[in-house]
PDB file of C-alpha atoms in Angstrom:
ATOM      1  CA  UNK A1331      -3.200  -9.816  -7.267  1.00  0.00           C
ATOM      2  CA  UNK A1332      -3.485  -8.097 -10.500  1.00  0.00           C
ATOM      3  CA  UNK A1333      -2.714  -8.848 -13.752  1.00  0.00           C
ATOM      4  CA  UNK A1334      -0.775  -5.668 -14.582  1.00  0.00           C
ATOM      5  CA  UNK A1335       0.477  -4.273 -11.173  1.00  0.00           C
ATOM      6  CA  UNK A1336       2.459  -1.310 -10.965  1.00  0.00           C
ATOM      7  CA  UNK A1337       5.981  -1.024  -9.679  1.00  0.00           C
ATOM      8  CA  UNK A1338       6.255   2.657  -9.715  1.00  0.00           C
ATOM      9  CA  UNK A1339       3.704   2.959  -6.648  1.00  0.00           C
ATOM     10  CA  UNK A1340       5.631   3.251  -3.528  1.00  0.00           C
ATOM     11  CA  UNK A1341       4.404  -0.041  -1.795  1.00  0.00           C
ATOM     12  CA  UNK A1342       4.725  -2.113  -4.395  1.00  0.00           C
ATOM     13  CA  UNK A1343       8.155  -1.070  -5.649  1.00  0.00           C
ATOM     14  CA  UNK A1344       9.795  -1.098  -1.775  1.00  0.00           C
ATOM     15  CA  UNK A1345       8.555  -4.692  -1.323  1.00  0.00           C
ATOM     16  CA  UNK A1346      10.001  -6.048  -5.053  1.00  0.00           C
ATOM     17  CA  UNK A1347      13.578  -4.176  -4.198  1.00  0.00           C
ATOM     18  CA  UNK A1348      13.639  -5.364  -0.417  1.00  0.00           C
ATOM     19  CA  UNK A1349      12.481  -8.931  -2.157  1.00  0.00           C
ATOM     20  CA  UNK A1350      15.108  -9.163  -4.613  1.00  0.00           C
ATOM     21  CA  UNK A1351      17.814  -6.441  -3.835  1.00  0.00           C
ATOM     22  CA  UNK A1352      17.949  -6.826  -0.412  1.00  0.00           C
ATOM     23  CA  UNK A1353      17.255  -3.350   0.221  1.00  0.00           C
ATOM     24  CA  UNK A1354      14.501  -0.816  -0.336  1.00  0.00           C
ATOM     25  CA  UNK A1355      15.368   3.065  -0.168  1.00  0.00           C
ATOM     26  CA  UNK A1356      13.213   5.438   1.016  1.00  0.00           C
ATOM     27  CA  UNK A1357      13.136   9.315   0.332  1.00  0.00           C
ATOM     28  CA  UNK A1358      12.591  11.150   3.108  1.00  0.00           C
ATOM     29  CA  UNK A1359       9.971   9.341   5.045  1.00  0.00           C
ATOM     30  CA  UNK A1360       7.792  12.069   6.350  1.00  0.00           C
ATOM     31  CA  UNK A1361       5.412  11.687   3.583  1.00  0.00           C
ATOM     32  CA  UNK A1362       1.968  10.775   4.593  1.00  0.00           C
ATOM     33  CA  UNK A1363      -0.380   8.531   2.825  1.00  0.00           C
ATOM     34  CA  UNK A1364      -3.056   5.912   3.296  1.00  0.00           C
ATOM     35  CA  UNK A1365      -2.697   2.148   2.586  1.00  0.00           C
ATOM     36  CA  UNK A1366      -5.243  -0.247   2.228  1.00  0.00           C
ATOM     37  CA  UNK A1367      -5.288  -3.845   0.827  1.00  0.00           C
ATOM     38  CA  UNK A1368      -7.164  -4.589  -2.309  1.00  0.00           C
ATOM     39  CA  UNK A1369      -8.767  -7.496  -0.881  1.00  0.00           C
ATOM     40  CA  UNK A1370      -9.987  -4.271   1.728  1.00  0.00           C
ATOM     41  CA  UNK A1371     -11.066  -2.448  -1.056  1.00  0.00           C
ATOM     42  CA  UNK A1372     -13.230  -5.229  -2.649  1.00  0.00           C
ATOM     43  CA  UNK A1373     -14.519  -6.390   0.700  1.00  0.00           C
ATOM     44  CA  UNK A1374     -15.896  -2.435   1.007  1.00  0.00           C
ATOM     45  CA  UNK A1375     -17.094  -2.312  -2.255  1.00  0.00           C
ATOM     46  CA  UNK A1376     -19.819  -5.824  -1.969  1.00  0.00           C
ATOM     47  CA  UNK A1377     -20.621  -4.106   1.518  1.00  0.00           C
ATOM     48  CA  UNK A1378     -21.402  -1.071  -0.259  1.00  0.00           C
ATOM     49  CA  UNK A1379     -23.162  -2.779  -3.410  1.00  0.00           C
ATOM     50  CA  UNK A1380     -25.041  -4.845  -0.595  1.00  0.00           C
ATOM     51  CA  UNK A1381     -26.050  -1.596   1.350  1.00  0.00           C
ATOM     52  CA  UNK A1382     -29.551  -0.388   1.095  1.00  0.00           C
ATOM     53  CA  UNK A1383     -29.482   2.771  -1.007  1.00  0.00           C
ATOM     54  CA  UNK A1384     -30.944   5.036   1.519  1.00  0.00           C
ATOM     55  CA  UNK A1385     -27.474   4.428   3.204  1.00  0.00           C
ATOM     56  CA  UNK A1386     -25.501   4.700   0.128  1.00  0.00           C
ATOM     57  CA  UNK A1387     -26.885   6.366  -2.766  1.00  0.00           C
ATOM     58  CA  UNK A1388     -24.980   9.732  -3.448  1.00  0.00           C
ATOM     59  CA  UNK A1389     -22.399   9.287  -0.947  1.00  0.00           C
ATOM     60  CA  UNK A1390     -18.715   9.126  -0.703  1.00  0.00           C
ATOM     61  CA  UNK A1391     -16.748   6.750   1.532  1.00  0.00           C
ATOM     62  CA  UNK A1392     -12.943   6.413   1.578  1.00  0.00           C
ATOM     63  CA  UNK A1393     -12.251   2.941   2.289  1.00  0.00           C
ATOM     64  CA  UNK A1394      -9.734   2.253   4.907  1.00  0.00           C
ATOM     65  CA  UNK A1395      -8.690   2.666   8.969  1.00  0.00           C
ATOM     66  CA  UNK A1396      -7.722   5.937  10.290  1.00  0.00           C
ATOM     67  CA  UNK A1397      -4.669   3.874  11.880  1.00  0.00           C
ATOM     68  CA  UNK A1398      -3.371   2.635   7.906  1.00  0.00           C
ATOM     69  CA  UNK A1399      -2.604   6.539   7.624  1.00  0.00           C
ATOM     70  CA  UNK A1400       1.193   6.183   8.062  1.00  0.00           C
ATOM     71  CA  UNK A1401       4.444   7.959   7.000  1.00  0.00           C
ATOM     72  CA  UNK A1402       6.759   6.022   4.856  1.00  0.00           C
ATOM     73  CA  UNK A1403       9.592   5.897   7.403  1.00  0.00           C
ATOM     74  CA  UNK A1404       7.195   3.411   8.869  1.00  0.00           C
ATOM     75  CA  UNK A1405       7.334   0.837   6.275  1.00  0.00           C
ATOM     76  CA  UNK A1406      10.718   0.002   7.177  1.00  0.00           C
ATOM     77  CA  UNK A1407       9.955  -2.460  10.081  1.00  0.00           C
ATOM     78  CA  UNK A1408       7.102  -4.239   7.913  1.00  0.00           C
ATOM     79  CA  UNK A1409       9.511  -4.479   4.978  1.00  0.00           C
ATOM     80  CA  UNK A1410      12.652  -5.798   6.928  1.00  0.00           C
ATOM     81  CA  UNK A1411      10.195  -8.689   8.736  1.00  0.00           C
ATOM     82  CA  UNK A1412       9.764  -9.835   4.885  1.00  0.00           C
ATOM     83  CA  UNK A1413      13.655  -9.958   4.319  1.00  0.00           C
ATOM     84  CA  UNK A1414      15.386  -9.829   7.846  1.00  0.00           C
ATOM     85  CA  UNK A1415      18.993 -10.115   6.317  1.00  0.00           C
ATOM     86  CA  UNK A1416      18.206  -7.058   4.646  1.00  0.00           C
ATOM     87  CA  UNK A1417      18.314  -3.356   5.292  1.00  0.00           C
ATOM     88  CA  UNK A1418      16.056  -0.336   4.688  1.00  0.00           C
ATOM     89  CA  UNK A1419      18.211   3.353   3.639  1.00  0.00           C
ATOM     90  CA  UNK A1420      16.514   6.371   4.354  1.00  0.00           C
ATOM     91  CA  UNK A1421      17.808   8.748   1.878  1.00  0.00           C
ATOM     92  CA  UNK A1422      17.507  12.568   2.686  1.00  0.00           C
ATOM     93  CA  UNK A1423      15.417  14.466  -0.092  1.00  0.00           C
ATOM     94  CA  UNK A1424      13.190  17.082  -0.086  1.00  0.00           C
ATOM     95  CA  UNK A1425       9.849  16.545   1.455  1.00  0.00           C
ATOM     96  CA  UNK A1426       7.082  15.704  -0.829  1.00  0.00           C
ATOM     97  CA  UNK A1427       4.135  17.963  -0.681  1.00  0.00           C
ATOM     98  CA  UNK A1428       1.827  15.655  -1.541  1.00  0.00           C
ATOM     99  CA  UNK A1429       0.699  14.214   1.920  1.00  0.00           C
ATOM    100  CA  UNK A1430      -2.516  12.719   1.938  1.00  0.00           C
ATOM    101  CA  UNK A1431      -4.085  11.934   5.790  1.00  0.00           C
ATOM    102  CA  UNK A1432      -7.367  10.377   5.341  1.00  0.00           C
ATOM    103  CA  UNK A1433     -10.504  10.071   7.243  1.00  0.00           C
ATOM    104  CA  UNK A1434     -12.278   6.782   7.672  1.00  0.00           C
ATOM    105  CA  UNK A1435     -15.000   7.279  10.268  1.00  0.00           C
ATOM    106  CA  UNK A1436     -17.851   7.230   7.515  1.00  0.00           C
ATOM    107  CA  UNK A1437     -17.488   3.974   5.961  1.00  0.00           C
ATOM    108  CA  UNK A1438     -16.785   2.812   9.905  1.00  0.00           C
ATOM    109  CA  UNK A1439     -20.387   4.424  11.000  1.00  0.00           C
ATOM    110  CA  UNK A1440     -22.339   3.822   8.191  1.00  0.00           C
ATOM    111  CA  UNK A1441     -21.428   0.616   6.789  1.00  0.00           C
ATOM    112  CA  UNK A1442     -19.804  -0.763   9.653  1.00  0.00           C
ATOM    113  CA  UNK A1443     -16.692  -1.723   7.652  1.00  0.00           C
ATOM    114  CA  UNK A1444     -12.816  -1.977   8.969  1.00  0.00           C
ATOM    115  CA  UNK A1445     -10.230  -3.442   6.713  1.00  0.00           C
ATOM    116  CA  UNK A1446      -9.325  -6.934   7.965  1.00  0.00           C
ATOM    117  CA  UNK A1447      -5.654  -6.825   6.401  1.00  0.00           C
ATOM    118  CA  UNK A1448      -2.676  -5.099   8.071  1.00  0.00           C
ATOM    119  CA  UNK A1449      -0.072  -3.064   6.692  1.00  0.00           C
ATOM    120  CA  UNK A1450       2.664  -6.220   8.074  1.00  0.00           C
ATOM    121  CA  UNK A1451       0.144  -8.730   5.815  1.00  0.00           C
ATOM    122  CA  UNK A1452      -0.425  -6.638   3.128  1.00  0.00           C
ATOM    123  CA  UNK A1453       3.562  -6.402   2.780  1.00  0.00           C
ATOM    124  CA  UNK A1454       3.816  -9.683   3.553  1.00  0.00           C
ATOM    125  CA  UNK A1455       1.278 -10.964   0.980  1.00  0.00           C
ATOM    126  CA  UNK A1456       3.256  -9.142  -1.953  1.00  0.00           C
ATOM    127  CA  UNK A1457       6.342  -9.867  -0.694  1.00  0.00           C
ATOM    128  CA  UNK A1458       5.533 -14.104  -1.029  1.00  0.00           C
ATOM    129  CA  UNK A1459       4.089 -13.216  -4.595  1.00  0.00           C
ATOM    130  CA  UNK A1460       7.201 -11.453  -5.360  1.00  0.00           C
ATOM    131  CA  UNK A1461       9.866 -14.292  -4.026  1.00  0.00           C
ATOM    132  CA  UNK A1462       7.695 -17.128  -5.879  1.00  0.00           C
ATOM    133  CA  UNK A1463       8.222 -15.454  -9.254  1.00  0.00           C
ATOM    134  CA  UNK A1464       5.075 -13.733 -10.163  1.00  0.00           C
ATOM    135  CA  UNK A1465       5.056 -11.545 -11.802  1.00  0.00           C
ATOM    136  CA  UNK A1466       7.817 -12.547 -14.147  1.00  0.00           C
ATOM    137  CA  UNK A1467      10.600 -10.355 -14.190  1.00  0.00           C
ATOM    138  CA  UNK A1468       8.888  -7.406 -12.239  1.00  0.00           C
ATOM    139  CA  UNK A1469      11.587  -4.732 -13.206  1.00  0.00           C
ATOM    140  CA  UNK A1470      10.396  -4.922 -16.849  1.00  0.00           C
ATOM    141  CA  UNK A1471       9.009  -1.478 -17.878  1.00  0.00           C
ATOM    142  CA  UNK A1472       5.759  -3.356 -19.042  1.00  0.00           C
ATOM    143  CA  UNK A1473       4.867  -2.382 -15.089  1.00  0.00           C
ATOM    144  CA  UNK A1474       5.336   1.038 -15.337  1.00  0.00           C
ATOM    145  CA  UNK A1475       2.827   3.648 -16.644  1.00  0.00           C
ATOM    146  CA  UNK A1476       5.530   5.771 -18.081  1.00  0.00           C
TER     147      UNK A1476
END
């Protein structure tokens, strides 16, 4: 995990509430974006760095599975398996406009790379680091970029 993560990012901050709330609330849900575990991203990154350059060299791959494209609403199941006493609240706003649905089909064909961790693990994964105390204190504004 990182030194200095950031609470403010979606993932992160549903898993610390749902952790140590009991609840994580979510606005809207129809919001698209595309998750991928860090250990993903550094997995894709050696692959590339291992890559011959006629493969690589001036190219762009977005790192990820075209199935880790999900709308929040879908995080609630993941997050309740880490706290099953809990509950998720879905909490009507209006719909953010920044939806990002990402290709992966590239770094699939080229480089032969799928991300071995799950949305449930990746969850899961913060969710332990979160229960066993690290980071201290993880409300503290020292995790915010604001």
């Amino acid at each position: 995990f990182s030194p200095r993560p950031r609470f403010v990012l979606a993932v992160n901050l549903l898993t610390r509430d749902m952790v140590l709330k009991g609840h994580a609330r979510i606005f809207s849900g129809e919001q698209w974006r595309p998750l991928v575990h860090v250990a993903d991203v550094a997995r894709a990154l050696r692959k590339a760095l291992g890559a011959s350059a006629d493969l690589v060299e001036g190219q762009i791959f977005n790192v990820g599975a075209d199935e880790q494209n999900i709308q929040f609403k879908e995080l609630a199941k993941p997050l309740m398996d880490i706290n099953p006493n809990g509950y998720v609240a879905f909490e009507p706003a209006t719909p953010d406009l920044r939806d990002y649905f990402v290709k992966f089909g590239k770094i699939k064909s080229v480089l032969g790379f799928e991300p071995s961790f799950s949305l449930a693990e990746g969850l899961a994964d913060l969710g332990e680091w979160v229960k066993n105390g690290v980071p201290a204190d993880p409300y503290s504004p020292k995790w915010r970029n604001s």
